[in-house]
Amino acid sequence: MAHHIPHLGFLAFLPFLVFVVFVLVGSSNAVNLTDGLDGLAIGCTIIAAAHSPCHVCQRHVVFADYLELQHMA
């Protein structure tokens, strides 16, 4: 039978917190490596940021009909 220790409940959240910090630091480092010294990382950022609203509009029935896009189910 497992014992419930109320004061150690935060330990279940700790691996998730470590994972989030790892992803944020890794993403930041990836942008820094892509950017280098020339400052061209904004091109990759614009391409990635422009794709998300287009994808959302294609999956929404009303938006896809209004924008005359093919609806992706």
Short mmCIF file of N, CA, C and O in Angstrom, two decimals:
data_model
loop_
_atom_site.label_atom_id
_atom_site.label_comp_id
_atom_site.label_asym_id
_atom_site.label_seq_id
_atom_site.Cartn_x
_atom_site.Cartn_y
_atom_site.Cartn_z
N MET A 1 0.85 -1.18 0.00
CA MET A 1 0.00 0.00 0.00
C MET A 1 0.89 1.25 0.00
O MET A 1 1.82 1.36 0.79
N ALA A 2 0.61 2.15 -0.89
CA ALA A 2 1.41 3.38 -1.01
C ALA A 2 1.00 4.38 0.07
O ALA A 2 -0.18 4.52 0.38
N HIS A 3 1.98 5.03 0.62
CA HIS A 3 1.72 6.04 1.65
C HIS A 3 1.68 7.41 0.99
O HIS A 3 2.49 7.73 0.13
N HIS A 4 0.75 8.22 1.42
CA HIS A 4 0.61 9.57 0.88
C HIS A 4 1.32 10.55 1.80
O HIS A 4 1.00 10.65 2.98
N ILE A 5 2.31 11.24 1.26
CA ILE A 5 3.04 12.24 2.03
C ILE A 5 2.68 13.60 1.46
O ILE A 5 3.12 13.96 0.36
N PRO A 6 1.87 14.39 2.14
CA PRO A 6 1.36 15.65 1.57
C PRO A 6 2.43 16.71 1.32
O PRO A 6 2.28 17.54 0.45
N HIS A 7 3.52 16.68 2.06
CA HIS A 7 4.52 17.74 1.92
C HIS A 7 5.46 17.52 0.74
O HIS A 7 6.24 18.39 0.39
N LEU A 8 5.40 16.36 0.11
CA LEU A 8 6.28 16.06 -1.01
C LEU A 8 5.55 16.04 -2.34
O LEU A 8 6.06 15.50 -3.33
N GLY A 9 4.38 16.65 -2.41
CA GLY A 9 3.61 16.69 -3.64
C GLY A 9 4.29 17.46 -4.76
O GLY A 9 4.08 17.18 -5.94
N PHE A 10 5.13 18.42 -4.43
CA PHE A 10 5.81 19.22 -5.44
C PHE A 10 6.84 18.41 -6.20
O PHE A 10 7.24 18.78 -7.30
N LEU A 11 7.27 17.28 -5.66
CA LEU A 11 8.26 16.45 -6.35
C LEU A 11 7.70 15.85 -7.64
O LEU A 11 8.45 15.53 -8.56
N ALA A 12 6.38 15.68 -7.71
CA ALA A 12 5.77 15.19 -8.95
C ALA A 12 5.85 16.24 -10.05
O ALA A 12 5.87 15.90 -11.22
N PHE A 13 5.89 17.50 -9.67
CA PHE A 13 5.96 18.60 -10.64
C PHE A 13 7.39 18.89 -11.07
O PHE A 13 7.62 19.48 -12.12
N LEU A 14 8.35 18.44 -10.31
CA LEU A 14 9.75 18.75 -10.57
C LEU A 14 10.26 18.24 -11.92
O LEU A 14 10.93 18.99 -12.65
N PRO A 15 9.97 17.00 -12.36
CA PRO A 15 10.45 16.58 -13.70
C PRO A 15 9.87 17.43 -14.82
O PRO A 15 10.57 17.72 -15.79
N PHE A 16 8.61 17.84 -14.70
CA PHE A 16 8.02 18.70 -15.71
C PHE A 16 8.73 20.05 -15.75
O PHE A 16 9.02 20.57 -16.83
N LEU A 17 9.02 20.61 -14.61
CA LEU A 17 9.72 21.89 -14.54
C LEU A 17 11.11 21.79 -15.16
O LEU A 17 11.52 22.67 -15.91
N VAL A 18 11.81 20.70 -14.89
CA VAL A 18 13.13 20.50 -15.48
C VAL A 18 13.02 20.39 -17.01
O VAL A 18 13.82 20.96 -17.74
N PHE A 19 12.00 19.67 -17.48
CA PHE A 19 11.80 19.53 -18.93
C PHE A 19 11.51 20.88 -19.58
O PHE A 19 12.06 21.19 -20.64
N VAL A 20 10.66 21.71 -18.97
CA VAL A 20 10.33 23.03 -19.52
C VAL A 20 11.57 23.91 -19.59
O VAL A 20 11.81 24.57 -20.60
N VAL A 21 12.35 23.90 -18.54
CA VAL A 21 13.59 24.70 -18.54
C VAL A 21 14.54 24.20 -19.63
O VAL A 21 15.14 25.00 -20.36
N PHE A 22 14.64 22.89 -19.79
CA PHE A 22 15.50 22.31 -20.83
C PHE A 22 15.05 22.73 -22.23
O PHE A 22 15.87 23.10 -23.07
N VAL A 23 13.74 22.72 -22.48
CA VAL A 23 13.22 23.11 -23.80
C VAL A 23 13.45 24.60 -24.05
O VAL A 23 13.85 24.99 -25.15
N LEU A 24 13.21 25.44 -23.06
CA LEU A 24 13.41 26.88 -23.24
C LEU A 24 14.88 27.22 -23.49
O LEU A 24 15.19 28.01 -24.39
N VAL A 25 15.77 26.63 -22.72
CA VAL A 25 17.19 26.90 -22.91
C VAL A 25 17.67 26.34 -24.24
O VAL A 25 18.43 26.99 -24.97
N GLY A 26 17.19 25.16 -24.60
CA GLY A 26 17.57 24.57 -25.89
C GLY A 26 17.08 25.38 -27.06
O GLY A 26 17.79 25.57 -28.05
N SER A 27 15.86 25.89 -26.97
CA SER A 27 15.32 26.72 -28.05
C SER A 27 16.09 28.02 -28.18
O SER A 27 16.39 28.47 -29.29
N SER A 28 16.41 28.61 -27.06
CA SER A 28 17.19 29.85 -27.09
C SER A 28 18.57 29.62 -27.69
O SER A 28 19.05 30.41 -28.51
N ASN A 29 19.18 28.51 -27.32
CA ASN A 29 20.50 28.20 -27.86
C ASN A 29 20.42 27.91 -29.36
O ASN A 29 21.32 28.28 -30.12
N ALA A 30 19.36 27.25 -29.80
CA ALA A 30 19.20 26.96 -31.23
C ALA A 30 19.07 28.24 -32.04
O ALA A 30 19.63 28.36 -33.13
N VAL A 31 18.33 29.21 -31.52
CA VAL A 31 18.19 30.49 -32.22
C VAL A 31 19.53 31.21 -32.25
O VAL A 31 19.90 31.79 -33.27
N ASN A 32 20.28 31.16 -31.17
CA ASN A 32 21.59 31.81 -31.15
C ASN A 32 22.54 31.17 -32.15
O ASN A 32 23.31 31.86 -32.82
N LEU A 33 22.49 29.84 -32.26
CA LEU A 33 23.36 29.17 -33.23
C LEU A 33 22.94 29.47 -34.66
O LEU A 33 23.77 29.62 -35.55
N THR A 34 21.62 29.56 -34.90
CA THR A 34 21.13 29.89 -36.24
C THR A 34 21.47 31.33 -36.60
O THR A 34 21.82 31.64 -37.73
N ASP A 35 21.37 32.20 -35.62
CA ASP A 35 21.60 33.62 -35.86
C ASP A 35 23.05 33.92 -36.19
O ASP A 35 23.34 34.65 -37.12
N GLY A 36 23.95 33.35 -35.43
CA GLY A 36 25.37 33.63 -35.66
C GLY A 36 25.68 35.10 -35.47
O GLY A 36 25.18 35.75 -34.56
N LEU A 37 26.45 35.65 -36.35
CA LEU A 37 26.82 37.06 -36.25
C LEU A 37 26.08 37.94 -37.24
O LEU A 37 26.15 39.15 -37.16
N ASP A 38 25.37 37.33 -38.19
CA ASP A 38 24.76 38.13 -39.25
C ASP A 38 23.32 38.56 -38.95
O ASP A 38 22.78 39.38 -39.68
N GLY A 39 22.68 38.02 -37.95
CA GLY A 39 21.34 38.45 -37.59
C GLY A 39 20.25 37.98 -38.53
O GLY A 39 19.25 38.66 -38.71
N LEU A 40 20.43 36.82 -39.15
CA LEU A 40 19.45 36.35 -40.12
C LEU A 40 18.44 35.36 -39.53
O LEU A 40 17.68 34.75 -40.26
N ALA A 41 18.43 35.19 -38.23
CA ALA A 41 17.49 34.26 -37.61
C ALA A 41 16.06 34.75 -37.73
O ALA A 41 15.12 33.97 -37.62
N ILE A 42 15.85 36.04 -37.97
CA ILE A 42 14.50 36.58 -38.09
C ILE A 42 13.80 35.98 -39.30
O ILE A 42 12.57 35.81 -39.29
N GLY A 43 14.54 35.59 -40.33
CA GLY A 43 13.93 34.95 -41.49
C GLY A 43 13.30 33.61 -41.13
O GLY A 43 12.17 33.30 -41.52
N CYS A 44 14.00 32.81 -40.34
CA CYS A 44 13.45 31.52 -39.87
C CYS A 44 12.26 31.76 -38.95
O CYS A 44 11.28 31.02 -39.00
N THR A 45 12.34 32.78 -38.13
CA THR A 45 11.25 33.08 -37.20
C THR A 45 10.00 33.52 -37.95
O THR A 45 8.89 33.11 -37.60
N ILE A 46 10.15 34.33 -38.96
CA ILE A 46 8.99 34.80 -39.74
C ILE A 46 8.32 33.64 -40.46
O ILE A 46 7.09 33.54 -40.48
N ILE A 47 9.11 32.75 -41.03
CA ILE A 47 8.54 31.59 -41.73
C ILE A 47 7.77 30.71 -40.77
O ILE A 47 6.65 30.28 -41.05
N ALA A 48 8.34 30.44 -39.61
CA ALA A 48 7.67 29.59 -38.63
C ALA A 48 6.43 30.26 -38.06
O ALA A 48 5.40 29.62 -37.84
N ALA A 49 6.50 31.56 -37.82
CA ALA A 49 5.35 32.28 -37.24
C ALA A 49 4.23 32.45 -38.25
O ALA A 49 3.06 32.48 -37.88
N ALA A 50 4.54 32.56 -39.53
CA ALA A 50 3.51 32.74 -40.56
C ALA A 50 2.76 31.44 -40.83
O ALA A 50 1.60 31.47 -41.25
N HIS A 51 3.39 30.32 -40.59
CA HIS A 51 2.75 29.04 -40.86
C HIS A 51 1.62 28.74 -39.87
O HIS A 51 0.61 28.16 -40.24
N SER A 52 1.78 29.13 -38.63
CA SER A 52 0.80 28.78 -37.60
C SER A 52 -0.59 29.35 -37.86
O SER A 52 -1.57 28.60 -37.82
N PRO A 53 -0.76 30.65 -38.15
CA PRO A 53 -2.12 31.15 -38.42
C PRO A 53 -2.75 30.52 -39.67
O PRO A 53 -3.96 30.28 -39.70
N CYS A 54 -1.94 30.23 -40.69
CA CYS A 54 -2.47 29.59 -41.89
C CYS A 54 -3.00 28.21 -41.57
O CYS A 54 -4.06 27.80 -42.05
N HIS A 55 -2.29 27.48 -40.75
CA HIS A 55 -2.70 26.14 -40.37
C HIS A 55 -3.99 26.18 -39.55
O HIS A 55 -4.88 25.36 -39.76
N VAL A 56 -4.08 27.13 -38.64
CA VAL A 56 -5.29 27.26 -37.81
C VAL A 56 -6.49 27.61 -38.69
O VAL A 56 -7.58 27.05 -38.51
N CYS A 57 -6.31 28.49 -39.64
CA CYS A 57 -7.42 28.88 -40.52
C CYS A 57 -7.87 27.72 -41.40
O CYS A 57 -9.06 27.58 -41.68
N GLN A 58 -6.96 26.88 -41.83
CA GLN A 58 -7.34 25.74 -42.66
C GLN A 58 -8.13 24.71 -41.87
O GLN A 58 -8.97 24.03 -42.41
N ARG A 59 -7.88 24.59 -40.58
CA ARG A 59 -8.57 23.59 -39.77
C ARG A 59 -9.90 24.08 -39.25
O ARG A 59 -10.71 23.28 -38.81
N HIS A 60 -10.17 25.37 -39.28
CA HIS A 60 -11.44 25.92 -38.82
C HIS A 60 -12.39 26.03 -40.02
O HIS A 60 -12.06 26.66 -41.02
N VAL A 61 -13.55 25.42 -39.91
CA VAL A 61 -14.47 25.33 -41.05
C VAL A 61 -14.90 26.72 -41.53
O VAL A 61 -14.87 27.01 -42.73
N VAL A 62 -15.29 27.60 -40.63
CA VAL A 62 -15.79 28.91 -41.01
C VAL A 62 -14.69 29.76 -41.63
O VAL A 62 -14.89 30.39 -42.67
N PHE A 63 -13.51 29.77 -41.02
CA PHE A 63 -12.39 30.55 -41.56
C PHE A 63 -11.96 30.03 -42.92
O PHE A 63 -11.65 30.80 -43.83
N ALA A 64 -11.91 28.70 -43.05
CA ALA A 64 -11.49 28.11 -44.33
C ALA A 64 -12.48 28.46 -45.44
O ALA A 64 -12.06 28.77 -46.55
N ASP A 65 -13.77 28.43 -45.13
CA ASP A 65 -14.77 28.81 -46.14
C ASP A 65 -14.66 30.28 -46.51
O ASP A 65 -14.72 30.66 -47.67
N TYR A 66 -14.47 31.14 -45.50
CA TYR A 66 -14.39 32.59 -45.73
C TYR A 66 -13.16 32.94 -46.55
O TYR A 66 -13.21 33.77 -47.46
N LEU A 67 -12.04 32.30 -46.25
CA LEU A 67 -10.79 32.60 -46.95
C LEU A 67 -10.61 31.75 -48.20
O LEU A 67 -9.58 31.86 -48.88
N GLU A 68 -11.60 30.92 -48.51
CA GLU A 68 -11.59 30.04 -49.67
C GLU A 68 -10.37 29.13 -49.66
O GLU A 68 -9.66 28.96 -50.66
N LEU A 69 -10.10 28.54 -48.50
CA LEU A 69 -9.02 27.59 -48.35
C LEU A 69 -9.60 26.18 -48.29
O LEU A 69 -10.77 26.01 -47.93
N GLN A 70 -8.82 25.20 -48.64
CA GLN A 70 -9.26 23.83 -48.53
C GLN A 70 -9.32 23.46 -47.05
O GLN A 70 -8.33 23.63 -46.32
N HIS A 71 -10.45 22.94 -46.62
CA HIS A 71 -10.63 22.58 -45.21
C HIS A 71 -9.88 21.28 -44.92
O HIS A 71 -10.03 20.30 -45.60
N MET A 72 -9.03 21.33 -43.91
CA MET A 72 -8.25 20.15 -43.48
C MET A 72 -8.87 19.61 -42.21
O MET A 72 -8.81 20.27 -41.18
N ALA A 73 -9.46 18.44 -42.26
CA ALA A 73 -10.13 17.86 -41.08
C ALA A 73 -9.15 17.26 -40.12
O ALA A 73 -8.09 16.90 -40.37
#
